[in-house]
């Protein structure tokens, strides 16, 4: 009898596990496609202070690698809340990013100093950051 109960419990849990695994696989595939398309033409200047080095995928995170000039890096280090607020506003206005977040993706901005590659800032955004459930 305990074996039967265990088998029944497994039979009810297995489809949910398979569905979650399929969703994760689809999200990874989508993120890899977005990273590939978004990295075309990189490195590219966003402005005189920021160079977009392209995108990668790590698990459920779409990572945007950005290099900044030393003077801009100092401004970012001095004003981390402003950096986060500006990035968050940009992410939450972008319909493509909102779709990815709704699917369970996390968007990560990885800033480093141009040439020295010293870390400057890392910011992550998940669906809760944009008020999504």
PDB file of C-alpha atoms in Angstrom:
ATOM      1  CA  UNK A   1       0.000   0.000   0.000  1.00  0.00           C
ATOM      2  CA  UNK A   2       2.777   2.569   0.790  1.00  0.00           C
ATOM      3  CA  UNK A   3       4.326   1.825  -2.615  1.00  0.00           C
ATOM      4  CA  UNK A   4       1.029   2.516  -4.349  1.00  0.00           C
ATOM      5  CA  UNK A   5       0.695   5.848  -2.552  1.00  0.00           C
ATOM      6  CA  UNK A   6       4.253   6.774  -3.516  1.00  0.00           C
ATOM      7  CA  UNK A   7       3.600   5.871  -7.160  1.00  0.00           C
ATOM      8  CA  UNK A   8       0.394   7.890  -7.220  1.00  0.00           C
ATOM      9  CA  UNK A   9       2.166  10.878  -5.665  1.00  0.00           C
ATOM     10  CA  UNK A  10       4.949  10.606  -8.243  1.00  0.00           C
ATOM     11  CA  UNK A  11       2.422  10.345 -11.067  1.00  0.00           C
ATOM     12  CA  UNK A  12       0.759  13.590  -9.992  1.00  0.00           C
ATOM     13  CA  UNK A  13       4.036  15.508  -9.520  1.00  0.00           C
ATOM     14  CA  UNK A  14       5.882  14.331 -12.642  1.00  0.00           C
ATOM     15  CA  UNK A  15       3.793  16.264 -15.221  1.00  0.00           C
ATOM     16  CA  UNK A  16       4.327  19.515 -13.313  1.00  0.00           C
ATOM     17  CA  UNK A  17       8.079  18.880 -13.178  1.00  0.00           C
ATOM     18  CA  UNK A  18       8.163  18.123 -16.895  1.00  0.00           C
ATOM     19  CA  UNK A  19       6.186  21.291 -17.684  1.00  0.00           C
ATOM     20  CA  UNK A  20       8.541  23.420 -15.583  1.00  0.00           C
ATOM     21  CA  UNK A  21      11.536  21.844 -17.295  1.00  0.00           C
ATOM     22  CA  UNK A  22      10.035  22.549 -20.723  1.00  0.00           C
ATOM     23  CA  UNK A  23       9.371  26.179 -19.753  1.00  0.00           C
ATOM     24  CA  UNK A  24      12.957  26.569 -18.547  1.00  0.00           C
ATOM     25  CA  UNK A  25      14.250  25.055 -21.779  1.00  0.00           C
ATOM     26  CA  UNK A  26      12.082  27.381 -23.881  1.00  0.00           C
ATOM     27  CA  UNK A  27      13.197  30.402 -21.837  1.00  0.00           C
ATOM     28  CA  UNK A  28      16.855  29.466 -22.286  1.00  0.00           C
ATOM     29  CA  UNK A  29      16.348  29.069 -26.025  1.00  0.00           C
ATOM     30  CA  UNK A  30      14.598  32.439 -26.236  1.00  0.00           C
ATOM     31  CA  UNK A  31      17.314  34.161 -24.197  1.00  0.00           C
ATOM     32  CA  UNK A  32      20.054  32.666 -26.365  1.00  0.00           C
ATOM     33  CA  UNK A  33      18.291  33.933 -29.491  1.00  0.00           C
ATOM     34  CA  UNK A  34      17.838  37.413 -27.983  1.00  0.00           C
ATOM     35  CA  UNK A  35      21.504  37.480 -26.929  1.00  0.00           C
ATOM     36  CA  UNK A  36      22.630  36.478 -30.413  1.00  0.00           C
ATOM     37  CA  UNK A  37      20.459  39.080 -32.155  1.00  0.00           C
ATOM     38  CA  UNK A  38      21.260  41.823 -29.645  1.00  0.00           C
ATOM     39  CA  UNK A  39      25.005  41.185 -29.879  1.00  0.00           C
ATOM     40  CA  UNK A  40      25.109  41.713 -33.632  1.00  0.00           C
ATOM     41  CA  UNK A  41      27.350  44.671 -34.391  1.00  0.00           C
ATOM     42  CA  UNK A  42      29.016  44.773 -30.998  1.00  0.00           C
ATOM     43  CA  UNK A  43      31.025  46.318 -29.632  1.00  0.00           C
ATOM     44  CA  UNK A  44      29.098  49.501 -30.340  1.00  0.00           C
ATOM     45  CA  UNK A  45      29.005  52.889 -28.674  1.00  0.00           C
ATOM     46  CA  UNK A  46      25.794  53.745 -26.850  1.00  0.00           C
ATOM     47  CA  UNK A  47      27.157  57.228 -26.184  1.00  0.00           C
ATOM     48  CA  UNK A  48      30.589  58.772 -25.569  1.00  0.00           C
ATOM     49  CA  UNK A  49      30.795  57.130 -22.128  1.00  0.00           C
ATOM     50  CA  UNK A  50      29.308  53.653 -22.650  1.00  0.00           C
ATOM     51  CA  UNK A  51      30.331  50.838 -24.991  1.00  0.00           C
ATOM     52  CA  UNK A  52      27.968  47.875 -25.446  1.00  0.00           C
ATOM     53  CA  UNK A  53      30.109  44.716 -25.532  1.00  0.00           C
ATOM     54  CA  UNK A  54      27.182  42.382 -26.247  1.00  0.00           C
ATOM     55  CA  UNK A  55      24.970  39.897 -24.458  1.00  0.00           C
ATOM     56  CA  UNK A  56      25.422  36.456 -22.968  1.00  0.00           C
ATOM     57  CA  UNK A  57      23.120  34.027 -21.195  1.00  0.00           C
ATOM     58  CA  UNK A  58      23.774  32.496 -17.790  1.00  0.00           C
ATOM     59  CA  UNK A  59      20.949  30.238 -16.663  1.00  0.00           C
ATOM     60  CA  UNK A  60      17.809  32.362 -16.722  1.00  0.00           C
ATOM     61  CA  UNK A  61      19.791  35.628 -16.891  1.00  0.00           C
ATOM     62  CA  UNK A  62      20.263  37.722 -20.006  1.00  0.00           C
ATOM     63  CA  UNK A  63      23.519  39.570 -19.314  1.00  0.00           C
ATOM     64  CA  UNK A  64      24.378  42.855 -21.042  1.00  0.00           C
ATOM     65  CA  UNK A  65      28.128  43.518 -20.823  1.00  0.00           C
ATOM     66  CA  UNK A  66      28.929  47.224 -20.865  1.00  0.00           C
ATOM     67  CA  UNK A  67      32.221  49.113 -20.648  1.00  0.00           C
ATOM     68  CA  UNK A  68      32.340  52.665 -19.344  1.00  0.00           C
ATOM     69  CA  UNK A  69      35.014  55.334 -19.337  1.00  0.00           C
ATOM     70  CA  UNK A  70      36.816  55.845 -16.022  1.00  0.00           C
ATOM     71  CA  UNK A  71      35.163  59.221 -15.326  1.00  0.00           C
ATOM     72  CA  UNK A  72      31.715  57.764 -15.949  1.00  0.00           C
ATOM     73  CA  UNK A  73      32.575  54.747 -13.778  1.00  0.00           C
ATOM     74  CA  UNK A  74      33.294  57.117 -10.888  1.00  0.00           C
ATOM     75  CA  UNK A  75      29.951  58.853 -11.376  1.00  0.00           C
ATOM     76  CA  UNK A  76      28.205  55.479 -11.365  1.00  0.00           C
ATOM     77  CA  UNK A  77      30.002  54.372  -8.207  1.00  0.00           C
ATOM     78  CA  UNK A  78      29.056  57.629  -6.502  1.00  0.00           C
ATOM     79  CA  UNK A  79      25.380  57.366  -7.441  1.00  0.00           C
ATOM     80  CA  UNK A  80      24.319  53.690  -7.375  1.00  0.00           C
ATOM     81  CA  UNK A  81      20.656  54.467  -6.627  1.00  0.00           C
ATOM     82  CA  UNK A  82      20.456  56.793  -9.627  1.00  0.00           C
ATOM     83  CA  UNK A  83      22.030  54.140 -11.855  1.00  0.00           C
ATOM     84  CA  UNK A  84      19.516  51.524 -10.694  1.00  0.00           C
ATOM     85  CA  UNK A  85      16.552  53.885 -11.067  1.00  0.00           C
ATOM     86  CA  UNK A  86      17.527  54.896 -14.602  1.00  0.00           C
ATOM     87  CA  UNK A  87      18.129  51.301 -15.691  1.00  0.00           C
ATOM     88  CA  UNK A  88      14.926  50.107 -14.035  1.00  0.00           C
ATOM     89  CA  UNK A  89      12.849  52.759 -15.765  1.00  0.00           C
ATOM     90  CA  UNK A  90      14.361  51.752 -19.099  1.00  0.00           C
ATOM     91  CA  UNK A  91      13.777  48.028 -18.514  1.00  0.00           C
ATOM     92  CA  UNK A  92      10.187  48.472 -17.350  1.00  0.00           C
ATOM     93  CA  UNK A  93       9.271  50.591 -20.412  1.00  0.00           C
ATOM     94  CA  UNK A  94      10.631  48.021 -22.866  1.00  0.00           C
ATOM     95  CA  UNK A  95       7.901  45.609 -24.015  1.00  0.00           C
ATOM     96  CA  UNK A  96      10.427  42.995 -25.138  1.00  0.00           C
ATOM     97  CA  UNK A  97      12.124  42.989 -21.748  1.00  0.00           C
ATOM     98  CA  UNK A  98       8.754  42.848 -19.986  1.00  0.00           C
ATOM     99  CA  UNK A  99       7.828  39.720 -21.965  1.00  0.00           C
ATOM    100  CA  UNK A 100      11.115  38.074 -20.968  1.00  0.00           C
ATOM    101  CA  UNK A 101      10.648  39.023 -17.319  1.00  0.00           C
ATOM    102  CA  UNK A 102       7.099  37.631 -17.345  1.00  0.00           C
ATOM    103  CA  UNK A 103       8.533  34.313 -18.556  1.00  0.00           C
ATOM    104  CA  UNK A 104      10.917  34.201 -15.588  1.00  0.00           C
ATOM    105  CA  UNK A 105      14.023  35.801 -17.060  1.00  0.00           C
ATOM    106  CA  UNK A 106      16.309  38.102 -15.107  1.00  0.00           C
ATOM    107  CA  UNK A 107      18.028  40.971 -16.896  1.00  0.00           C
ATOM    108  CA  UNK A 108      21.531  41.721 -15.659  1.00  0.00           C
ATOM    109  CA  UNK A 109      23.628  44.730 -16.542  1.00  0.00           C
ATOM    110  CA  UNK A 110      27.334  44.110 -15.984  1.00  0.00           C
ATOM    111  CA  UNK A 111      29.390  47.325 -16.071  1.00  0.00           C
ATOM    112  CA  UNK A 112      33.184  47.380 -16.162  1.00  0.00           C
ATOM    113  CA  UNK A 113      35.748  50.075 -16.818  1.00  0.00           C
ATOM    114  CA  UNK A 114      36.917  50.424 -20.382  1.00  0.00           C
ATOM    115  CA  UNK A 115      40.453  49.049 -20.874  1.00  0.00           C
ATOM    116  CA  UNK A 116      41.126  48.069 -17.229  1.00  0.00           C
ATOM    117  CA  UNK A 117      38.012  45.853 -17.069  1.00  0.00           C
ATOM    118  CA  UNK A 118      37.628  46.730 -13.362  1.00  0.00           C
ATOM    119  CA  UNK A 119      34.092  46.010 -12.086  1.00  0.00           C
ATOM    120  CA  UNK A 120      31.908  49.097 -11.769  1.00  0.00           C
ATOM    121  CA  UNK A 121      28.359  47.908 -11.089  1.00  0.00           C
ATOM    122  CA  UNK A 122      25.999  44.999 -11.528  1.00  0.00           C
ATOM    123  CA  UNK A 123      22.254  45.481 -11.594  1.00  0.00           C
ATOM    124  CA  UNK A 124      19.634  42.732 -11.880  1.00  0.00           C
ATOM    125  CA  UNK A 125      15.975  43.139 -12.735  1.00  0.00           C
ATOM    126  CA  UNK A 126      13.266  40.509 -12.297  1.00  0.00           C
ATOM    127  CA  UNK A 127       9.550  40.702 -12.946  1.00  0.00           C
ATOM    128  CA  UNK A 128       8.791  42.018  -9.430  1.00  0.00           C
ATOM    129  CA  UNK A 129      10.973  45.070 -10.162  1.00  0.00           C
ATOM    130  CA  UNK A 130       8.483  46.086 -12.856  1.00  0.00           C
ATOM    131  CA  UNK A 131       5.372  45.196 -10.863  1.00  0.00           C
ATOM    132  CA  UNK A 132       4.720  41.954 -12.744  1.00  0.00           C
ATOM    133  CA  UNK A 133       3.314  38.908 -10.959  1.00  0.00           C
TER     134      UNK A 133
END
